[in-house]
Coordinates of C-alpha atoms in Angstrom, one line a residue:
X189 CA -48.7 -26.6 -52.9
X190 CA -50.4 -25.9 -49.6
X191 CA -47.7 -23.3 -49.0
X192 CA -47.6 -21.7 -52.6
X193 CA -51.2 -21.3 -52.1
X194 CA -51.0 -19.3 -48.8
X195 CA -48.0 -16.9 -50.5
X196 CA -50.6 -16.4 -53.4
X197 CA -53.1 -15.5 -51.3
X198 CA -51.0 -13.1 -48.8
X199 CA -49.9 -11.3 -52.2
X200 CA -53.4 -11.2 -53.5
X201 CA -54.3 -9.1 -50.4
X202 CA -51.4 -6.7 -51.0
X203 CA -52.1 -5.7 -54.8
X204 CA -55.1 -3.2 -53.5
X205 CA -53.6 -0.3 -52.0
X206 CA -56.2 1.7 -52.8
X207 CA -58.9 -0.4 -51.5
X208 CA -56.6 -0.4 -48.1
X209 CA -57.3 3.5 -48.5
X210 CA -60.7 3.4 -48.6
X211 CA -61.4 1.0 -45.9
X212 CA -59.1 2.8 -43.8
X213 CA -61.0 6.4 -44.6
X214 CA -64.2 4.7 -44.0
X215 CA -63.3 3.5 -40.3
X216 CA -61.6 6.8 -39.2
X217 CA -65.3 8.5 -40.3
X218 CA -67.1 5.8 -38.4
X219 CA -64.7 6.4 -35.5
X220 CA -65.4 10.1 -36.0
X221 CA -69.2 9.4 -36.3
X222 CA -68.8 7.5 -33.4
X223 CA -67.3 10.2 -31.1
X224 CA -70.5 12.8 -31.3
X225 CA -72.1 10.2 -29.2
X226 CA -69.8 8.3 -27.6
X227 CA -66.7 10.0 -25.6
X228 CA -64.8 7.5 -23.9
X229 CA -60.8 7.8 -24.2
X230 CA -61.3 4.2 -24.6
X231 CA -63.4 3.8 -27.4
X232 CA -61.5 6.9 -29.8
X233 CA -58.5 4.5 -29.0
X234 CA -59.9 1.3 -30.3
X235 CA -61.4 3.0 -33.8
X236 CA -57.9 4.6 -34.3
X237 CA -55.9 1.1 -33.9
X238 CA -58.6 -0.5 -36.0
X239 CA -58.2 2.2 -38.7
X240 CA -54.4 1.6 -38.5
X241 CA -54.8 -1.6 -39.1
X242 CA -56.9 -1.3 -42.1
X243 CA -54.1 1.0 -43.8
X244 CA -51.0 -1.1 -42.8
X245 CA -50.4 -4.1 -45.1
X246 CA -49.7 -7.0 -43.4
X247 CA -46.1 -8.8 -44.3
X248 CA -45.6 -11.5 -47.0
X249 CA -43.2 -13.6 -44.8
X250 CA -44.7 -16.3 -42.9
X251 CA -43.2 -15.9 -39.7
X252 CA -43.2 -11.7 -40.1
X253 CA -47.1 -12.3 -40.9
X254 CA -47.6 -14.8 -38.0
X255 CA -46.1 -11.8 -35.5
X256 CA -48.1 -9.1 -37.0
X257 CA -51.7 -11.1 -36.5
X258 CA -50.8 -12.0 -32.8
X259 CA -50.5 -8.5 -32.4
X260 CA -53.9 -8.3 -33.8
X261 CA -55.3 -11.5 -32.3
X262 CA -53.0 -12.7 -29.0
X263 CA -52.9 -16.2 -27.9
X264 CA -55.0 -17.4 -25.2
X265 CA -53.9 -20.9 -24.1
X266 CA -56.4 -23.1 -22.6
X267 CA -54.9 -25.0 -20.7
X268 CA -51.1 -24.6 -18.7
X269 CA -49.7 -25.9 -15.8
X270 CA -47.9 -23.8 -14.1
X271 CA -49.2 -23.9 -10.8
X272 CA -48.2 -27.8 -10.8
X273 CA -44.8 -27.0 -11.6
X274 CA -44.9 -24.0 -8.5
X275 CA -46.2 -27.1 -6.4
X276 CA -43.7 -30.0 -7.4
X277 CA -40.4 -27.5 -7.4
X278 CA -41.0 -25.0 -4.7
X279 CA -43.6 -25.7 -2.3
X280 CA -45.7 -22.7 -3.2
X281 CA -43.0 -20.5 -2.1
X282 CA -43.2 -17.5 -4.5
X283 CA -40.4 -16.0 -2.8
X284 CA -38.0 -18.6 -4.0
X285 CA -35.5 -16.5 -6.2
X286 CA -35.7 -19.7 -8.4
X287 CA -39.5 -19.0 -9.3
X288 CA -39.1 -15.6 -10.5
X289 CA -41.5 -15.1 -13.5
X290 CA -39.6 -11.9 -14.3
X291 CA -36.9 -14.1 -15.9
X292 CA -36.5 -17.7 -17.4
X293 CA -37.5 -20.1 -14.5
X294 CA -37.8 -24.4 -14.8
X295 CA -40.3 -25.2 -17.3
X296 CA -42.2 -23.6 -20.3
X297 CA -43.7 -20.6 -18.9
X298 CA -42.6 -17.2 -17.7
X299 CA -43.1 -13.4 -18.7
X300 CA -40.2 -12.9 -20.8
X301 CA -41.3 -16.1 -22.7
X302 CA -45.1 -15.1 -22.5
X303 CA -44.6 -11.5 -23.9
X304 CA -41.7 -13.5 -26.8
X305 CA -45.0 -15.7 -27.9
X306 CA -47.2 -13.1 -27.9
X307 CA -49.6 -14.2 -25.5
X308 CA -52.7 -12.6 -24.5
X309 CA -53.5 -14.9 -21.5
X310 CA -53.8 -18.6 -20.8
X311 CA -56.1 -21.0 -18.5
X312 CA -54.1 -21.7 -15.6
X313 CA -55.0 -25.8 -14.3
X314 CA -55.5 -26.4 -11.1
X315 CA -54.5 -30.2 -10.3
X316 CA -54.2 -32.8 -8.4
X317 CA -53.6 -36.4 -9.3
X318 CA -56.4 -39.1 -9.3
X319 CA -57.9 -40.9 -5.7
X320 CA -56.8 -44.2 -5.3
X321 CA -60.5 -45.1 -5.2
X322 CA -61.3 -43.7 -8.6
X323 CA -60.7 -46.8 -11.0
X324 CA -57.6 -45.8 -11.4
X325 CA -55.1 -47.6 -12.6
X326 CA -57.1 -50.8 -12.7
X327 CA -59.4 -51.0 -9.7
X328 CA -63.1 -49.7 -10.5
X329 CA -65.0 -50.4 -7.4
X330 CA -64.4 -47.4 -5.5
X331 CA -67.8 -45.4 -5.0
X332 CA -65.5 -41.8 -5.5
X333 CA -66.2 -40.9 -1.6
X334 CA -63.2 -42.1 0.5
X335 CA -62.0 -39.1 2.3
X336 CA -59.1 -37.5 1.2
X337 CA -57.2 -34.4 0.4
X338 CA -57.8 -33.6 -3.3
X339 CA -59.8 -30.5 -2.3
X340 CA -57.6 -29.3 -0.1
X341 CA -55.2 -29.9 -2.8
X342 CA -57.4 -27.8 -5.1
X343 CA -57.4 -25.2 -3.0
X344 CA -54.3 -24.6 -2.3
X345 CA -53.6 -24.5 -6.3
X346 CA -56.5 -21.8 -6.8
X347 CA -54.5 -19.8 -4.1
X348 CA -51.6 -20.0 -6.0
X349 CA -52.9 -19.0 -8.9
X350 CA -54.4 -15.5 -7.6
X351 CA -51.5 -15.4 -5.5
X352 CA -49.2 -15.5 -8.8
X353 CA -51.3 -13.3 -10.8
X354 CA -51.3 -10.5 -7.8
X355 CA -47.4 -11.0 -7.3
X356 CA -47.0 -10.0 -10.8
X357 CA -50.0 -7.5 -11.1
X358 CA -48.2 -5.2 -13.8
X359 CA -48.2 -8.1 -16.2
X360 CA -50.6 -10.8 -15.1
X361 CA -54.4 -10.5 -14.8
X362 CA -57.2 -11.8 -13.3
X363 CA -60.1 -11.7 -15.8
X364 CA -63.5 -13.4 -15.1
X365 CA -65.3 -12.7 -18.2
X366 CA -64.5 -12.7 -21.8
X367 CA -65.1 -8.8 -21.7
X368 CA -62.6 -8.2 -19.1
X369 CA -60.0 -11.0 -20.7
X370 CA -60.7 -8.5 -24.0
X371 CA -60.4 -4.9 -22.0
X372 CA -56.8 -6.6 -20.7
X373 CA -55.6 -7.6 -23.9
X374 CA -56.0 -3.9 -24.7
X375 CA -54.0 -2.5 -21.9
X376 CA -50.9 -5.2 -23.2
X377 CA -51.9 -7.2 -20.0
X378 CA -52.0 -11.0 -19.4
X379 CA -55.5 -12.2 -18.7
X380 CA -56.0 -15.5 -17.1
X381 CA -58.6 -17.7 -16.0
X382 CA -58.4 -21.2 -14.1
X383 CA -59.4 -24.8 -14.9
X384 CA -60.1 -27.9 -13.0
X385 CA -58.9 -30.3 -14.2
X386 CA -60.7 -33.3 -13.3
X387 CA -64.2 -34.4 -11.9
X388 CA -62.7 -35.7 -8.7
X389 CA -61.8 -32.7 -7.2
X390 CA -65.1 -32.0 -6.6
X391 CA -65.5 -34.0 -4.0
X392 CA -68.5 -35.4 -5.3
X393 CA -70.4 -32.1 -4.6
X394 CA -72.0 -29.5 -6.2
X395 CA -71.5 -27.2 -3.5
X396 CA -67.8 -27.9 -4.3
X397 CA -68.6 -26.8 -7.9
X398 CA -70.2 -23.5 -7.1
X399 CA -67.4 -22.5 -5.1
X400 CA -64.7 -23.1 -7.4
X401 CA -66.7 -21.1 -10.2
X402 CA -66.6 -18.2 -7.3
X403 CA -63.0 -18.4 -7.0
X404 CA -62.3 -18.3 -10.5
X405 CA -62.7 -21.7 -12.1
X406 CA -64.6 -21.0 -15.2
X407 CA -64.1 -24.7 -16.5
X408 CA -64.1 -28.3 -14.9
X409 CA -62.4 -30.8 -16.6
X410 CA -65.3 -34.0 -16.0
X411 CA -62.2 -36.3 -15.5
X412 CA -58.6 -37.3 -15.5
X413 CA -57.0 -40.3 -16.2
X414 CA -59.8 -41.9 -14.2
X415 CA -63.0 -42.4 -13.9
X416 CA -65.1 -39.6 -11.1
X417 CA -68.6 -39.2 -9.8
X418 CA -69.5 -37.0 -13.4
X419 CA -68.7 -38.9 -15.8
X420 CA -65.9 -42.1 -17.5
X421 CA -62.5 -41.5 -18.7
X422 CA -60.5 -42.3 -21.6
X423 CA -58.0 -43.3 -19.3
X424 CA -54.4 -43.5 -20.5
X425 CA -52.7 -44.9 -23.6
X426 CA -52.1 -48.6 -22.4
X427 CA -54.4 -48.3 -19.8
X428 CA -57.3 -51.0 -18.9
X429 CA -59.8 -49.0 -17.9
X430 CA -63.4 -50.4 -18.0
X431 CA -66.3 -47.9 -18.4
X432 CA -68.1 -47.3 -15.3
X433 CA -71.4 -45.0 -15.9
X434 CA -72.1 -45.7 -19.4
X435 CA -70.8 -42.0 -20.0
X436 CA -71.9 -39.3 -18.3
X437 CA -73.6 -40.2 -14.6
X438 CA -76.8 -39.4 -13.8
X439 CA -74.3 -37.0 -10.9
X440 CA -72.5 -35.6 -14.0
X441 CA -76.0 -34.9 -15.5
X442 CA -76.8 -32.6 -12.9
X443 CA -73.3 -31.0 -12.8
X444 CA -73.2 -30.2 -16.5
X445 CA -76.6 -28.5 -16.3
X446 CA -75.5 -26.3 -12.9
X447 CA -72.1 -25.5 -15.1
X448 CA -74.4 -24.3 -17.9
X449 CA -76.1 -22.0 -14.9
X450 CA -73.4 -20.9 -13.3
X451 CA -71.2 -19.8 -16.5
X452 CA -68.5 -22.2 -16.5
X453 CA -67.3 -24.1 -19.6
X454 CA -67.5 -28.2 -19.6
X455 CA -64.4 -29.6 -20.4
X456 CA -64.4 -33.3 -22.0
X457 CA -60.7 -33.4 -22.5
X458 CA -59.5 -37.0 -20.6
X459 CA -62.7 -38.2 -21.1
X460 CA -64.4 -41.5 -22.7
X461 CA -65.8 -40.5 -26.0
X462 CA -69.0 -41.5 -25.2
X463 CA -69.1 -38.8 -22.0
X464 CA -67.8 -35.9 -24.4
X465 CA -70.9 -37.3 -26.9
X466 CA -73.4 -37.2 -23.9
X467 CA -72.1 -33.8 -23.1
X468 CA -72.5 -32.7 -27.1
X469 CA -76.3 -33.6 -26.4
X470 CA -76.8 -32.2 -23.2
X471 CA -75.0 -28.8 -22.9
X472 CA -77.1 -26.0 -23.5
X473 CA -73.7 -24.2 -24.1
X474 CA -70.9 -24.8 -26.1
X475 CA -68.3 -27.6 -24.5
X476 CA -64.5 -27.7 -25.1
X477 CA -62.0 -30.0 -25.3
X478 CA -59.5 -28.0 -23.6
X479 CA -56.3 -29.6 -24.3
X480 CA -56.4 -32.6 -27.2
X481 CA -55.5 -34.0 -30.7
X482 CA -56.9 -35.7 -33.2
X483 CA -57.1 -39.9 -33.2
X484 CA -57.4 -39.9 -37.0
X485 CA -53.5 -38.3 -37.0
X486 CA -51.9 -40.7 -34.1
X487 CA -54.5 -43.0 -32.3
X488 CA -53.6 -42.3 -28.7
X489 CA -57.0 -42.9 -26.6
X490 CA -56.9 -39.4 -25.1
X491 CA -57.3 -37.7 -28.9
X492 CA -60.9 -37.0 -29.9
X493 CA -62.2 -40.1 -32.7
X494 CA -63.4 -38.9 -36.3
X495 CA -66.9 -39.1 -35.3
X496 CA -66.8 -36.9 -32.9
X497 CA -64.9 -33.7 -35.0
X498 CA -67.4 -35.1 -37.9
X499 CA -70.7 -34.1 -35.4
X500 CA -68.6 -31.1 -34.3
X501 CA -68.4 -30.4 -38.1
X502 CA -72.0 -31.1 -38.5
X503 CA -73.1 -27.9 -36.6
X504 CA -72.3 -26.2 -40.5
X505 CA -75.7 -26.8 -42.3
X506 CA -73.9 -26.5 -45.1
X507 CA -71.6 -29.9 -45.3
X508 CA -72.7 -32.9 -46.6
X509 CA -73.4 -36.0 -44.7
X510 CA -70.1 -37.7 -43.4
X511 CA -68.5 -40.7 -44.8
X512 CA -66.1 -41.4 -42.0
X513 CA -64.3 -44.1 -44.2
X514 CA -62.5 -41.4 -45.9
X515 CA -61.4 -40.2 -42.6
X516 CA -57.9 -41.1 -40.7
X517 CA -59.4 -44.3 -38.5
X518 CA -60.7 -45.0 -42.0
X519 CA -64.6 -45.6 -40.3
X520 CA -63.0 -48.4 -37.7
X521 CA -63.0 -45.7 -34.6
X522 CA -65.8 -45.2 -32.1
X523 CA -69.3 -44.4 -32.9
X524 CA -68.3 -44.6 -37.0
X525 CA -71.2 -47.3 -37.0
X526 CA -73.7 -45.4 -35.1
X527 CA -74.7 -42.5 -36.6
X528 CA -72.7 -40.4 -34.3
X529 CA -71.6 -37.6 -36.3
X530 CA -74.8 -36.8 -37.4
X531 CA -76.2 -36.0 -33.9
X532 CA -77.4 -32.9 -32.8
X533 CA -75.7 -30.2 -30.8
X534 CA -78.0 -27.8 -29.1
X535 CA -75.6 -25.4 -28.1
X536 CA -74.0 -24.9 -31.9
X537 CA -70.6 -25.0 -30.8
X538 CA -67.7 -26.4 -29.5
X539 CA -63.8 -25.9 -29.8
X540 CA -61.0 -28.6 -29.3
X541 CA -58.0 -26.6 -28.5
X542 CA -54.2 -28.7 -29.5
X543 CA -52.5 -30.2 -26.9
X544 CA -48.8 -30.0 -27.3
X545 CA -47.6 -33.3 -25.6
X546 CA -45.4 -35.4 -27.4
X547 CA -47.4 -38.6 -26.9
X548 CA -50.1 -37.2 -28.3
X549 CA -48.7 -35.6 -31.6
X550 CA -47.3 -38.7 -32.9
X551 CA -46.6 -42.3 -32.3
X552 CA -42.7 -42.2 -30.7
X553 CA -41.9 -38.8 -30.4
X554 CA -38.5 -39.0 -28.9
X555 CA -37.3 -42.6 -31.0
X556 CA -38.2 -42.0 -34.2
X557 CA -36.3 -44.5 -35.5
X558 CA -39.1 -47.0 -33.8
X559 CA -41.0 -45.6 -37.3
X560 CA -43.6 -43.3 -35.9
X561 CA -43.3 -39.7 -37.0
X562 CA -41.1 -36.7 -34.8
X563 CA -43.1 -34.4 -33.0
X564 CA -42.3 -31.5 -34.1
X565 CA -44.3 -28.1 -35.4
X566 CA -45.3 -30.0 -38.9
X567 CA -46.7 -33.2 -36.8
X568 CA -48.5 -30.3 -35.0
X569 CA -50.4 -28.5 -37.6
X570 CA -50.9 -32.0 -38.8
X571 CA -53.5 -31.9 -36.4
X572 CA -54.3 -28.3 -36.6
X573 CA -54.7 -29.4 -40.4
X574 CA -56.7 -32.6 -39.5
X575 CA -59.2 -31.1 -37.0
X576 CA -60.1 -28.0 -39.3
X577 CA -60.9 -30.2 -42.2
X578 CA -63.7 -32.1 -40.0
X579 CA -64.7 -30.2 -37.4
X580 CA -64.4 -26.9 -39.2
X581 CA -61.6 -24.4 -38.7
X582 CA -63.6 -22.1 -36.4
X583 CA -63.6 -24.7 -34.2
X584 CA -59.4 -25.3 -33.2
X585 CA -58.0 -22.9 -30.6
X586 CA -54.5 -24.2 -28.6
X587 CA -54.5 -25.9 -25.0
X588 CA -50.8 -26.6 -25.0
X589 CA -50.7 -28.6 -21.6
X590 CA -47.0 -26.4 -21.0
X591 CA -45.4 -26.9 -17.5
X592 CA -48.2 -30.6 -17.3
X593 CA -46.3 -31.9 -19.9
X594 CA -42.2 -33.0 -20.7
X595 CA -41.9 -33.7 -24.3
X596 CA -43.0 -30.8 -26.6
X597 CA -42.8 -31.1 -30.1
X598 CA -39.4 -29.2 -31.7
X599 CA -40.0 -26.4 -32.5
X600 CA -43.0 -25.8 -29.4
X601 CA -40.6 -26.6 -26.8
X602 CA -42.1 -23.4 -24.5
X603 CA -44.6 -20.4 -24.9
X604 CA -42.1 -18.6 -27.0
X605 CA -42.5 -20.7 -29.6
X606 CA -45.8 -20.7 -30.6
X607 CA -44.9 -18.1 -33.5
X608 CA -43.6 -21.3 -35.3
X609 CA -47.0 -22.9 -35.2
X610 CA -48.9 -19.9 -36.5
X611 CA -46.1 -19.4 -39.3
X612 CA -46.7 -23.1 -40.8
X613 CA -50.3 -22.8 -40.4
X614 CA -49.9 -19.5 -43.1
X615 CA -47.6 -21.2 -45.1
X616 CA -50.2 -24.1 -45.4
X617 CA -53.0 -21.5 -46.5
X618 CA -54.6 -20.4 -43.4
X619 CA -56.4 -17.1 -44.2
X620 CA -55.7 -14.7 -41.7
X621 CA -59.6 -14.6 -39.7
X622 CA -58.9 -18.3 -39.6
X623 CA -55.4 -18.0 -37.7
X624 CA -56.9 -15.5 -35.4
X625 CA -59.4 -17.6 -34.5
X626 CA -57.3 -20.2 -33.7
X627 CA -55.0 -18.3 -31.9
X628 CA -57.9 -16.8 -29.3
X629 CA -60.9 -15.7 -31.6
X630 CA -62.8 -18.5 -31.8
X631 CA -62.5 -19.7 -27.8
X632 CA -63.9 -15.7 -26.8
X633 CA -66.9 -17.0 -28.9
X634 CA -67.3 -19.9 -26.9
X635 CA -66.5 -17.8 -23.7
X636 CA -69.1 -15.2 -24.7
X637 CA -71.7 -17.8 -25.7
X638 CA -71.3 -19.6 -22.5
X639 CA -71.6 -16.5 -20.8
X640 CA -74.6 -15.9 -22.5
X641 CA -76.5 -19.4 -21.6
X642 CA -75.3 -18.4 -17.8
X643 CA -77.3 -14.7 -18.3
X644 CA -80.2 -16.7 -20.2
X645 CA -80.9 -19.1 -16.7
X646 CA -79.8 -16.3 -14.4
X647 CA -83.3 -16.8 -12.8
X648 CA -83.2 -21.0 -12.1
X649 CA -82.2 -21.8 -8.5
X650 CA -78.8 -24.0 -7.8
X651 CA -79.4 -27.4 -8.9
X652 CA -79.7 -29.4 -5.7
X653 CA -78.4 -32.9 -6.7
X654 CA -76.5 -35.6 -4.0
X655 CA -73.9 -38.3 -5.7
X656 CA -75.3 -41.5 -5.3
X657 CA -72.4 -43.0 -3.4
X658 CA -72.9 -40.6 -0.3
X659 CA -74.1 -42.1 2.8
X660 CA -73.3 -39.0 4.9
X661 CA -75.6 -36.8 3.4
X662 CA -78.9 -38.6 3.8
X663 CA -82.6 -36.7 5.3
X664 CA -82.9 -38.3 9.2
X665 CA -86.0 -37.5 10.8
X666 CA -84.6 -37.2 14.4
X667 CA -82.1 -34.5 15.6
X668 CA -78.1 -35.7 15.5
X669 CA -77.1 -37.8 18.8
X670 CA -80.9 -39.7 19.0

């Protein structure tokens, strides 16, 4: 029925040719209007594609249709790994005829595949895996300051990353804004920004934090698999892992305000639901979940509970209050008997982008005859599906975890594919302003609001803020050697 619906709709926007006309003829004059005062090359460009668009009917097929909007509306991906994968197979050696991006190379991503899925850019991760001292797997009594190499680390996958996108400079962009990510899309480039992902590469320093967001970084992720100075984990599916801070730490607290300042998304994928909720009341701007599902479709601890898409949903004054019983953890996850999706969220957005990894799509996605349900590109707009109907539509965008992850669903099994996505999505009665959100509409909003919040506290000083664990950065009242 879902998909009948979607083929009636598509037809109903094909049965008014002349109402195409008009709103065609009405652009070009605006465009024309426009051009007495405005002469840029640029700007006669962009009316003229927009006016082309209005005249040219979009296709009936599914898949045809799915093409023809991501030529509109390009996928941005927030959240690939690429720069892993250059670590673990080659060493950072870009000269390695193996890691040519100019043809298919180990893993999901590459140019040929990029241009195939019609991407118009993607979050590149910078990684490195959790301290030892982090609570992680089972030990939580580290204080997250043992020296050790995860910034170093970070750095050298920042380098890569610039290093990558200037090695392939005719395709691959650097783009620090959400204006520039939009001027690239325009040229046919590939924009790209860069994620941390996890609070303890920071090195429990905000210092640390501030110079990432100058090299790029315009998201940190507040943890991994383990707990960090910021903020507690989720953990893992499996995993034992007692909450440290309560949510966030009074550290995080501090960090997610100088993020706000600086212009750099929070990221509460990984996290403890109760960090991602402290983060929903604290963040002046709009927070992401960069790369994760929903626990109501498969209840894997790193998917986001009802209650939270329900307070998500909540920013729309127009839905009703929640009864989270009707939802999939049927009012038994967390904060279903606090009041939790009710809360407030100051910053009036947020986005929880899909994560494509097998685990987290369904319960046994490579033995499906141990009863769970085969990832594949159904059990993926299952969440898609899942997420819009409580959060809200405007709020889903696509972190696919791609070269982080080794069990796509079939059908996603690279950046080729997400075509297939965007076709079931149609077929299931997705109007088309909703896929382009989802496909990178709706995560430029939260760019540009973020950016905005940044521009609004441009005149607040850095937030000067030490971790409570550090004993090496203490006030002395005698010079150094007394």
């Amino acid at each position: 029925m879902k998909g009948l619906a979607g083929e009636q709709q598509a037809v109903s926007k094909q049965r008014h040719p002349r109402r195409r006309f008009a709103l065609g003829l009405l652009v070009a004059v605006a465009c024309l209007l426009s051009l007495v005062d405005r002469t840029s090359l640029d700007s006669a460009w962009d009316c003229l594609r927009t006016c082309k668009r209005a005249l040219t009917p979009l296709p009936l097929d599914p898949h045809e249709r799915a093409l023809a909007l991501l030529e509109r509306q390009p996928i941005i991906d927030g959240h690939i790994d690429l720069e892993i994968l250059a670590r673990w197979y080659f060493a950072y050696d870009l000269d390695d005829p193996k890691f040519d991006l100019r043809k298919k190379v180990t893993g999901h991503v590459d140019i040929p595949r990029l241009r195939q899925g019609k991407v118009g850019g993607f979050f590149h991760s910078v990684f490195v895996p959790c301290p030892e001292d982090a609570g992680y797997p089972s030990d939580n009594t580290g204080n997250f300051t043992s020296p050790s190499f995860r910034v170093r680390d970070t750095l050298e996958q920042i380098d890569a990353a610039h290093r990558i996108i200037d090695r392939y400079s005719s395709t691959l962009e650097f783009t620090p804004t959400a204006a520039a990510w939009r001027r690239a899309i325009k040229r046919g480039k590939i924009g790209g920004m860069l994620g941390v992902e996890g609070g303890h590469q920071l090195g429990a320093s905000l210092a640390t934090l501030r110079a990432y967001y100058a090299l790029g970084a315009r998201y940190v992720t507040l943890t991994h698999a383990c707990h960090s100075p910021l903020a507690d984990s989720c953990g893992m599916q499996g995993q034992d892992l007692a909450p440290r801070w309560g949510g966030l730490s009074p550290f995080g607290r501090a960090a997610v305000r100088e993020m706000n300042r600086l212009g750099m998304m929070v990221d509460v994928s990984h996290t403890h639901p109760k960090t991602a909720s402290d983060v929903l009341s604290l963040s002046q701007a709009p927070p992401i979940f960069s790369h994760s599902n929903a626990r109501g479709v498969h209840p894997n601890v790193r998917n986001v509970p009802d209650s939270i898409l329900r307070r998500i949903g909540s920013i729309d004054p127009a839905r009703a209050r929640f009864n989270l019983s009707h939802d999939g953890e049927r009012g038994e996850g967390w904060g279903a008997d606090t009041g939790e999706a009710h809360l407030a969220v100051p910053s009036g957005d947020a986005i929880v982008m899909l994560n494509f990894a097998g685990m987290f799509v369904s319960e046994w996605p490579n033995d499906p005859s141990r009863g769970g349900k085969r990832a594949d590109v159904q059990a993926m707009a299952d969440h898609a599906d899942y997420i819009g109907r409580l959060a809200g539509r405007e709020h889903v965008g696509i972190g696919s975890d791609f070269d982080g992850i080794e069990d796509p669903p079939e059908g996603l099994e690279d950046v080729a594919h997400y075509p297939n996505l965007i076709a079931e999505l149609i077929r299931r009665g997705w109007s088309d302003q909703e896929i382009m959100g989802l496909t990178s509409g709706n995560l430029l909003r939260i760019l540009d609001k973020v950016e905005a919040v940044a521009h609004s506290q441009r005149h607040l000083e850095p937030i000067h803020a030490v971790f409570e664990g550090r004993s090496d950065l203490v006030k002395h009242d005698k010079p150094p050697g007394h």
